[in-house]
Amino acid sequence: MKTKTPSAKSGNQTIRSGRFDTGPDAVLETINASIGFDKRLYGQDIAGSKAHCAMLVATGILDRKDGEEILKGLERIEMEIEAGEFTFETALEDIHMNIEARLRELIGNAAGRLHTARSRNDQVATDFRLWVREAIDASGLALRELQAALIDRAEEHADTLLPGFTHLQAAQPVSFGHHLLAYVEMFGRDRGRLDDCRARLNESPLGAAALAGTSFPIDREMTAATLGFDRPMANSMDAVSDRDFALEFLAASAMAMTHLSRLAEEIVFWSSTPLGFVRLSDAFSTGSSIMPQKRNPDAAELVRGKAGRALGALSALLVVMKGLPLTYSKDMQEDKEPVFDTADTLLLCLAAMTGMVRDLEVNAERMRAAMDSGYTTATDLADWLVRVLGRSFREAHRITGEIVKLAEKQGMDLESLSLKEMQGIEPGITQAVFDVLGIERSVASRVSLGGTAPANVREAAEKARARFL
């Protein structure tokens, strides 16, 4: 059964009493209301109100008995919301006034004392920071899970080889595990950006009031500590007008979604019919309504597509904020929907990508076969000419190009050319050149720091596990 909340008329009186003769136009009421989305802040709003109430009692601003009644009422409201028994009223505009109106129903006039030394401006800034902080923590954990999946698969496939591409052309042979570890590094940077955002976010606006602070003897250090902030914000005008934390979260999320999109594109490419390097499990594939043979990588394509939402959200909020003077303007109500949507999208896409990575079926034979026609060991040949024959790299590059042209003309790989054929282009070449032309030997030779040699990959995976997990 729904709990009865105040009527639209009483809600308008709560907010407009004293200054206005009539109620708002219906259009204004609709455009002004944010309760449809900011009700997600109920937990943070109640936590902030509890901290504010405790501080008011501790400083003697609020009577202890009223404080106890307020805290009991807030706890009941939280239970009603979580049980789905609370009716949110559009006429009350936002989560703050919906909770305050219900509190007044429960405990009477004492509810009005909770707003002493506080404005909706510092209240919403506090709520939103608390919400974004939790979203950062959840996103960081989800990124960690994806990194763990990638590291596990990288260790499993340290010796699995495939063409590394530039310009989508086969370039050099690499370890599939090495390829996966590249994304571990990307997502590690994403976690770092979120951590940086969290550190700058973790200051409390509560107590800044509307914009100028308050004449009441409040204790902002107390409320900041209660809510887990490192300190109060130093300037009351900055406290209510700053949305850098939301922009930073959107920027970090947009970067993470960009990385997810790149990995999704790899999966779409690898799973395409011409390549067949990987196969998505049934859990992350869909069929066609008309072609019964199809296995579509829809989960990967949707991750790739949803990156656009995050990029758009960042752009939208930057445009909202770019022309606003200090301090609070109603435009800033537009901050929450892009942040909420981006946080939801990022968590969904991280969960989908983690599932795809863990379930991915790898076709090592198809990967290996793709390297036979791409002359992916040509660089090894050029390096051998430099190292053994003392040629300059540019000269070695030209010689190797001519040898590749010969092999291509004869329809064979470099390793299949005869020594005599190679010596027809460069007489100094010896039988020893064949030691570097094998794909496995090529990959194994890449032992420089950060290189793709399987031994490197196993060591890098172990270090990544220690760094990130």
Coordinates of N, CA, C and O in Angstrom, one line a residue, residues 65-200:
K65 N 15.7 16.6 21.6 CA 14.5 15.8 21.4 C 14.0 16.0 20.0 O 13.6 15.0 19.4
D66 N 14.1 17.2 19.4 CA 13.7 17.4 18.0 C 14.7 16.6 17.1 O 14.2 16.0 16.1
G67 N 15.9 16.6 17.5 CA 16.9 15.8 16.7 C 16.6 14.4 16.7 O 16.7 13.7 15.6
E68 N 16.2 13.8 17.8 CA 15.9 12.4 17.9 C 14.7 12.1 17.0 O 14.6 11.0 16.3
E69 N 13.7 13.0 17.1 CA 12.5 12.8 16.2 C 12.8 12.8 14.8 O 12.3 12.0 13.9
I70 N 13.6 13.8 14.4 CA 14.0 13.9 13.0 C 14.7 12.7 12.5 O 14.5 12.1 11.4
L71 N 15.7 12.1 13.3 CA 16.4 11.0 12.9 C 15.5 9.7 12.8 O 15.6 9.0 11.8
K72 N 14.6 9.6 13.7 CA 13.6 8.5 13.6 C 12.8 8.6 12.3 O 12.5 7.6 11.6
G73 N 12.3 9.8 12.1 CA 11.5 10.1 10.9 C 12.3 9.8 9.6 O 11.7 9.2 8.7
L74 N 13.5 10.2 9.5 CA 14.4 9.9 8.3 C 14.6 8.4 8.1 O 14.5 7.9 7.0
E75 N 14.8 7.7 9.2 CA 14.9 6.2 9.1 C 13.7 5.6 8.6 O 13.7 4.7 7.8
R76 N 12.5 6.1 9.0 CA 11.3 5.5 8.6 C 11.1 5.8 7.1 O 10.7 4.9 6.3
I77 N 11.4 7.0 6.7 CA 11.3 7.4 5.3 C 12.2 6.5 4.4 O 11.7 6.0 3.3
E78 N 13.4 6.3 4.9 CA 14.3 5.4 4.1 C 13.7 4.0 3.9 O 13.8 3.4 2.8
M79 N 13.1 3.5 5.0 CA 12.5 2.2 4.9 C 11.3 2.2 3.9 O 11.1 1.2 3.2
E80 N 10.5 3.2 4.0 CA 9.4 3.3 3.1 C 9.8 3.3 1.6 O 9.3 2.7 0.8
I81 N 10.9 4.1 1.3 CA 11.4 4.2 -0.1 C 11.9 2.8 -0.5 O 11.6 2.4 -1.6
E82 N 12.7 2.2 0.3 CA 13.3 0.9 0.0 C 12.2 -0.2 -0.2 O 12.4 -1.1 -1.0
A83 N 11.1 0.0 0.5 CA 10.1 -1.0 0.4 C 9.1 -0.7 -0.7 O 8.2 -1.5 -0.9
G84 N 9.3 0.4 -1.4 CA 8.4 0.8 -2.5 C 7.1 1.3 -2.0 O 6.1 1.3 -2.8
E85 N 7.0 1.9 -0.8 CA 5.8 2.3 -0.2 C 5.7 3.9 -0.2 O 4.8 4.4 0.4
F86 N 6.7 4.5 -0.8 CA 6.7 6.0 -0.8 C 6.3 6.5 -2.2 O 6.7 6.0 -3.2
T87 N 5.3 7.5 -2.2 CA 4.9 8.1 -3.4 C 5.6 9.4 -3.6 O 5.5 10.3 -2.8
F88 N 6.3 9.4 -4.7 CA 7.0 10.7 -5.0 C 6.1 11.6 -5.8 O 5.4 11.2 -6.7
E89 N 6.1 12.9 -5.3 CA 5.2 13.9 -5.9 C 5.9 14.9 -6.8 O 6.9 15.5 -6.3
T90 N 5.5 15.0 -8.0 CA 6.1 15.9 -8.9 C 6.0 17.4 -8.4 O 6.9 18.2 -8.6
A91 N 4.9 17.7 -7.8 CA 4.6 19.1 -7.3 C 5.7 19.5 -6.3 O 5.9 20.7 -6.1
L92 N 6.3 18.5 -5.6 CA 7.3 18.8 -4.6 C 8.7 18.9 -5.3 O 9.7 19.1 -4.5
E93 N 8.8 18.9 -6.6 CA 10.0 19.2 -7.4 C 11.1 18.2 -7.3 O 11.5 17.6 -8.3
D94 N 11.6 17.9 -6.1 CA 12.8 17.1 -6.1 C 12.8 16.2 -4.9 O 11.9 16.2 -4.1
I95 N 13.9 15.4 -4.8 CA 14.0 14.4 -3.7 C 14.1 15.1 -2.3 O 13.5 14.6 -1.3
H96 N 14.7 16.3 -2.2 CA 14.8 17.0 -1.0 C 13.5 17.4 -0.4 O 13.2 17.1 0.8
M97 N 12.6 18.0 -1.2 CA 11.4 18.5 -0.8 C 10.4 17.3 -0.6 O 9.5 17.4 0.3
N98 N 10.5 16.2 -1.3 CA 9.7 15.1 -1.1 C 9.9 14.5 0.3 O 9.0 14.1 1.0
I99 N 11.2 14.4 0.6 CA 11.6 13.8 1.9 C 11.2 14.8 3.0 O 10.6 14.3 4.1
E100 N 11.4 16.0 2.8 CA 11.0 17.0 3.9 C 9.5 17.0 4.2 O 9.1 17.1 5.3
A101 N 8.7 17.0 3.1 CA 7.3 17.0 3.2 C 6.8 15.7 4.0 O 5.9 15.8 4.8
R102 N 7.4 14.6 3.7 CA 7.0 13.4 4.4 C 7.4 13.4 5.8 O 6.7 13.0 6.7
L103 N 8.6 14.0 6.1 CA 9.1 14.1 7.4 C 8.1 15.0 8.2 O 7.8 14.7 9.4
R104 N 7.6 16.1 7.6 CA 6.6 17.0 8.3 C 5.4 16.2 8.6 O 4.8 16.4 9.7
E105 N 4.9 15.3 7.7 CA 3.7 14.5 8.0 C 4.0 13.6 9.2 O 3.1 13.4 10.0
L106 N 5.2 13.1 9.3 CA 5.5 12.1 10.4 C 5.7 12.8 11.7 O 5.3 12.2 12.8
I107 N 6.4 13.9 11.8 CA 6.8 14.5 13.1 C 6.3 15.9 13.3 O 6.6 16.5 14.4
G108 N 5.7 16.5 12.4 CA 5.1 17.8 12.6 C 6.1 18.9 12.3 O 7.1 18.8 11.5
N109 N 6.0 20.0 13.0 CA 6.8 21.2 12.8 C 8.3 21.0 13.0 O 9.1 21.8 12.5
A110 N 8.7 20.1 13.8 CA 10.1 19.8 14.1 C 10.8 19.5 12.8 O 12.0 19.8 12.7
A111 N 10.1 19.0 11.8 CA 10.8 18.7 10.5 C 11.4 19.9 9.9 O 12.4 19.9 9.2
G112 N 10.7 21.1 10.0 CA 11.2 22.3 9.4 C 12.5 22.8 10.0 O 13.2 23.6 9.4
R113 N 12.8 22.4 11.2 CA 14.1 22.8 11.9 C 15.3 22.1 11.3 O 16.4 22.6 11.4
L114 N 15.1 21.0 10.6 CA 16.2 20.3 9.9 C 16.9 21.2 8.9 O 18.1 21.1 8.7
H115 N 16.1 22.1 8.3 CA 16.7 22.9 7.2 C 17.5 24.1 7.7 O 18.0 24.9 6.9
T116 N 17.6 24.3 9.0 CA 18.3 25.3 9.6 C 19.8 25.3 9.2 O 20.4 24.2 9.2
A117 N 20.3 26.4 8.7 CA 21.7 26.5 8.3 C 22.1 25.6 7.1 O 23.2 25.2 6.9
R118 N 21.0 25.4 6.3 CA 21.2 24.6 5.1 C 20.3 25.1 4.0 O 19.2 25.6 4.2
S119 N 20.8 24.9 2.7 CA 20.0 25.3 1.5 C 19.9 24.0 0.7 O 20.7 23.1 0.8
R120 N 18.9 24.0 -0.2 CA 18.9 23.0 -1.2 C 20.2 23.0 -2.1 O 20.6 22.0 -2.7
N121 N 20.8 24.2 -2.2 CA 22.0 24.3 -3.0 C 23.2 23.5 -2.5 O 23.8 22.7 -3.2
D122 N 23.5 23.6 -1.2 CA 24.6 22.8 -0.6 C 24.1 21.3 -0.4 O 24.9 20.4 -0.4
Q123 N 22.8 21.2 -0.2 CA 22.2 19.8 0.0 C 22.4 19.0 -1.2 O 22.9 17.8 -1.2
V124 N 22.0 19.5 -2.4 CA 22.1 18.7 -3.6 C 23.6 18.5 -4.0 O 23.9 17.5 -4.5
A125 N 24.4 19.5 -3.8 CA 25.8 19.3 -4.1 C 26.4 18.2 -3.3 O 27.3 17.4 -3.8
T126 N 26.0 18.1 -2.0 CA 26.5 17.1 -1.1 C 26.0 15.7 -1.6 O 26.7 14.7 -1.7
D127 N 24.7 15.6 -1.8 CA 24.1 14.4 -2.3 C 24.8 13.9 -3.5 O 25.1 12.7 -3.7
F128 N 24.9 14.8 -4.5 CA 25.5 14.4 -5.8 C 26.9 13.9 -5.7 O 27.3 12.9 -6.3
R129 N 27.7 14.6 -4.8 CA 29.1 14.1 -4.6 C 29.1 12.7 -4.0 O 29.9 11.9 -4.4
L130 N 28.2 12.5 -3.0 CA 28.2 11.2 -2.4 C 27.8 10.1 -3.4 O 28.4 9.0 -3.4
W131 N 26.8 10.4 -4.3 CA 26.4 9.4 -5.3 C 27.5 9.1 -6.3 O 27.8 8.0 -6.6
V132 N 28.2 10.2 -6.8 CA 29.2 10.0 -7.8 C 30.4 9.2 -7.1 O 31.0 8.4 -7.8
R133 N 30.7 9.5 -5.8 CA 31.7 8.7 -5.1 C 31.4 7.2 -5.1 O 32.3 6.4 -5.4
E134 N 30.2 6.9 -4.9 CA 29.8 5.5 -4.9 C 29.9 4.9 -6.3 O 30.3 3.8 -6.5
A135 N 29.5 5.7 -7.3 CA 29.6 5.3 -8.7 C 31.0 5.0 -9.1 O 31.3 4.1 -9.8
I136 N 31.9 5.9 -8.7 CA 33.4 5.7 -8.9 C 33.8 4.4 -8.3 O 34.6 3.6 -9.0
D137 N 33.5 4.1 -7.1 CA 33.9 2.9 -6.4 C 33.4 1.7 -7.2 O 34.1 0.7 -7.4
A138 N 32.1 1.7 -7.6 CA 31.5 0.6 -8.3 C 32.2 0.4 -9.6 O 32.5 -0.8 -10.1
S139 N 32.5 1.5 -10.3 CA 33.1 1.4 -11.6 C 34.5 0.8 -11.5 O 35.0 0.0 -12.3
G140 N 35.3 1.3 -10.5 CA 36.6 0.8 -10.2 C 36.6 -0.7 -10.0 O 37.5 -1.4 -10.5
L141 N 35.7 -1.2 -9.2 CA 35.6 -2.7 -9.0 C 35.3 -3.4 -10.2 O 35.9 -4.5 -10.5
A142 N 34.4 -2.9 -11.1 CA 34.0 -3.6 -12.3 C 35.2 -3.6 -13.3 O 35.4 -4.6 -14.0
L143 N 36.0 -2.5 -13.3 CA 37.2 -2.5 -14.2 C 38.2 -3.5 -13.7 O 38.9 -4.1 -14.5
R144 N 38.3 -3.6 -12.4 CA 39.2 -4.6 -11.8 C 38.8 -6.0 -12.2 O 39.7 -6.8 -12.6
E145 N 37.5 -6.3 -12.2 CA 37.1 -7.6 -12.7 C 37.4 -7.9 -14.1 O 37.8 -9.0 -14.5
L146 N 37.3 -6.9 -15.0 CA 37.6 -7.0 -16.4 C 39.1 -7.3 -16.5 O 39.5 -8.1 -17.3
Q147 N 39.9 -6.5 -15.8 CA 41.4 -6.7 -15.8 C 41.7 -8.2 -15.4 O 42.6 -8.8 -16.0
A148 N 41.1 -8.6 -14.4 CA 41.3 -10.0 -13.9 C 41.0 -11.0 -15.0 O 41.8 -12.0 -15.2
A149 N 39.9 -10.8 -15.7 CA 39.6 -11.7 -16.8 C 40.6 -11.7 -17.9 O 41.0 -12.7 -18.5
L150 N 41.0 -10.5 -18.3 CA 42.0 -10.3 -19.3 C 43.4 -10.9 -18.9 O 44.0 -11.6 -19.8
I151 N 43.8 -10.8 -17.7 CA 45.1 -11.3 -17.2 C 45.0 -12.8 -17.3 O 45.9 -13.5 -17.7
D152 N 43.9 -13.4 -16.8 CA 43.7 -14.9 -16.8 C 43.9 -15.4 -18.3 O 44.6 -16.4 -18.5
R153 N 43.2 -14.7 -19.2 CA 43.2 -15.2 -20.6 C 44.6 -15.0 -21.2 O 45.1 -15.7 -22.1
A154 N 45.3 -13.9 -20.8 CA 46.6 -13.6 -21.3 C 47.6 -14.7 -20.9 O 48.4 -15.1 -21.7
E155 N 47.5 -15.1 -19.7 CA 48.4 -16.2 -19.2 C 48.1 -17.5 -20.0 O 49.0 -18.2 -20.4
E156 N 46.8 -17.7 -20.2 CA 46.4 -18.9 -20.9 C 46.9 -18.9 -22.4 O 47.3 -20.0 -22.9
H157 N 47.0 -17.7 -23.0 CA 47.4 -17.6 -24.4 C 48.7 -16.9 -24.6 O 48.9 -16.3 -25.7
A158 N 49.6 -17.1 -23.7 CA 51.0 -16.5 -23.9 C 51.6 -17.0 -25.1 O 52.4 -16.3 -25.8
D159 N 51.4 -18.3 -25.4 CA 52.1 -18.9 -26.6 C 51.2 -19.0 -27.8 O 51.6 -19.5 -28.9
T160 N 50.0 -18.4 -27.7 CA 49.1 -18.4 -28.9 C 49.5 -17.2 -29.8 O 49.5 -16.1 -29.3
L161 N 49.7 -17.4 -31.0 CA 50.2 -16.4 -31.9 C 49.2 -15.9 -32.9 O 48.4 -16.8 -33.4
L162 N 49.2 -14.7 -33.3 CA 48.3 -14.1 -34.3 C 49.0 -12.9 -34.9 O 50.0 -12.4 -34.4
P163 N 48.5 -12.5 -36.1 CA 49.1 -11.3 -36.7 C 48.8 -10.0 -35.8 O 47.6 -9.8 -35.5
G164 N 49.8 -9.2 -35.6 CA 49.5 -7.9 -35.0 C 49.3 -7.0 -36.2 O 50.0 -7.1 -37.3
F165 N 48.4 -6.1 -36.2 CA 48.0 -5.3 -37.3 C 48.4 -3.8 -37.2 O 48.3 -3.3 -36.0
T166 N 48.7 -3.2 -38.2 CA 48.7 -1.7 -38.3 C 47.9 -1.4 -39.6 O 48.1 -2.2 -40.6
H167 N 47.1 -0.4 -39.6 CA 46.2 -0.1 -40.7 C 45.3 -1.3 -41.1 O 44.9 -1.4 -42.3
L168 N 45.1 -2.2 -40.2 CA 44.3 -3.4 -40.4 C 45.0 -4.3 -41.5 O 44.4 -5.1 -42.1
Q169 N 46.4 -4.1 -41.6 CA 47.2 -5.0 -42.4 C 48.1 -5.8 -41.5 O 48.6 -5.2 -40.5
A170 N 48.3 -7.1 -41.9 CA 49.2 -7.9 -41.0 C 50.5 -7.3 -41.0 O 51.1 -6.9 -42.0
A171 N 51.1 -7.1 -39.8 CA 52.3 -6.3 -39.6 C 53.4 -7.2 -39.1 O 54.4 -7.5 -39.7
Q172 N 53.3 -7.7 -37.8 CA 54.2 -8.6 -37.2 C 53.5 -9.6 -36.3 O 52.4 -9.3 -35.8
P173 N 54.1 -10.8 -36.2 CA 53.5 -11.8 -35.3 C 53.6 -11.4 -33.8 O 54.6 -10.9 -33.4
V174 N 52.5 -11.6 -33.1 CA 52.5 -11.2 -31.7 C 51.8 -12.4 -30.9 O 51.1 -13.2 -31.5
S175 N 52.0 -12.4 -29.6 CA 51.3 -13.3 -28.7 C 49.9 -12.7 -28.5 O 49.7 -11.5 -28.2
F176 N 48.9 -13.6 -28.5 CA 47.6 -13.1 -28.2 C 47.5 -12.7 -26.8 O 46.8 -11.7 -26.5
G177 N 48.2 -13.3 -25.9 CA 48.3 -12.8 -24.5 C 48.8 -11.4 -24.4 O 48.3 -10.6 -23.6
H178 N 49.8 -11.1 -25.2 CA 50.4 -9.8 -25.2 C 49.4 -8.8 -25.7 O 49.3 -7.6 -25.1
H179 N 48.6 -9.1 -26.7 CA 47.5 -8.2 -27.2 C 46.5 -8.0 -26.0 O 46.1 -6.8 -25.8
L180 N 46.1 -9.0 -25.3 CA 45.1 -8.8 -24.3 C 45.7 -7.9 -23.1 O 45.0 -7.1 -22.5
L181 N 47.0 -8.1 -22.8 CA 47.6 -7.3 -21.8 C 47.6 -5.8 -22.1 O 47.7 -5.0 -21.2
A182 N 47.6 -5.5 -23.4 CA 47.6 -4.0 -23.7 C 46.3 -3.4 -23.2 O 46.3 -2.3 -22.7
Y183 N 45.2 -4.1 -23.2 CA 43.9 -3.6 -22.7 C 43.9 -3.6 -21.1 O 43.3 -2.7 -20.5
V184 N 44.7 -4.5 -20.5 CA 44.9 -4.4 -19.1 C 45.5 -3.1 -18.7 O 45.1 -2.4 -17.7
E185 N 46.5 -2.6 -19.5 CA 47.1 -1.3 -19.2 C 46.1 -0.2 -19.4 O 46.1 0.8 -18.6
M186 N 45.4 -0.2 -20.5 CA 44.4 0.8 -20.7 C 43.4 0.9 -19.6 O 43.1 2.1 -19.1
F187 N 42.8 -0.2 -19.2 CA 41.8 -0.1 -18.1 C 42.5 0.2 -16.7 O 41.8 0.8 -15.9
G188 N 43.8 -0.1 -16.6 CA 44.5 0.4 -15.4 C 44.5 1.9 -15.4 O 44.4 2.6 -14.3
R189 N 44.8 2.6 -16.5 CA 44.8 4.0 -16.6 C 43.4 4.6 -16.3 O 43.2 5.6 -15.6
D190 N 42.4 3.8 -16.8 CA 41.0 4.3 -16.5 C 40.7 4.3 -15.0 O 40.1 5.2 -14.4
R191 N 41.2 3.2 -14.3 CA 41.0 3.2 -12.8 C 41.8 4.3 -12.2 O 41.3 4.9 -11.2
G192 N 43.0 4.6 -12.7 CA 43.7 5.7 -12.1 C 43.0 7.1 -12.3 O 43.0 7.9 -11.4
R193 N 42.4 7.3 -13.4 CA 41.6 8.5 -13.6 C 40.4 8.6 -12.7 O 40.1 9.7 -12.1
L194 N 39.8 7.5 -12.5 CA 38.6 7.5 -11.5 C 39.2 7.7 -10.1 O 38.5 8.5 -9.3
D195 N 40.3 7.2 -9.7 CA 40.9 7.4 -8.4 C 41.2 8.9 -8.2 O 41.0 9.5 -7.2
D196 N 41.8 9.5 -9.3 CA 42.1 10.9 -9.2 C 40.8 11.8 -9.0 O 40.8 12.7 -8.2
C197 N 39.8 11.4 -9.8 CA 38.5 12.1 -9.6 C 38.0 12.0 -8.2 O 37.5 13.0 -7.6
R198 N 38.1 10.8 -7.7 CA 37.5 10.6 -6.3 C 38.3 11.4 -5.3 O 37.7 12.0 -4.4
A199 N 39.6 11.5 -5.5 CA 40.4 12.3 -4.5 C 40.0 13.8 -4.5 O 39.9 14.4 -3.5
R200 N 39.8 14.3 -5.7 CA 39.4 15.7 -5.8 C 38.0 15.9 -5.4 O 37.6 17.0 -4.9

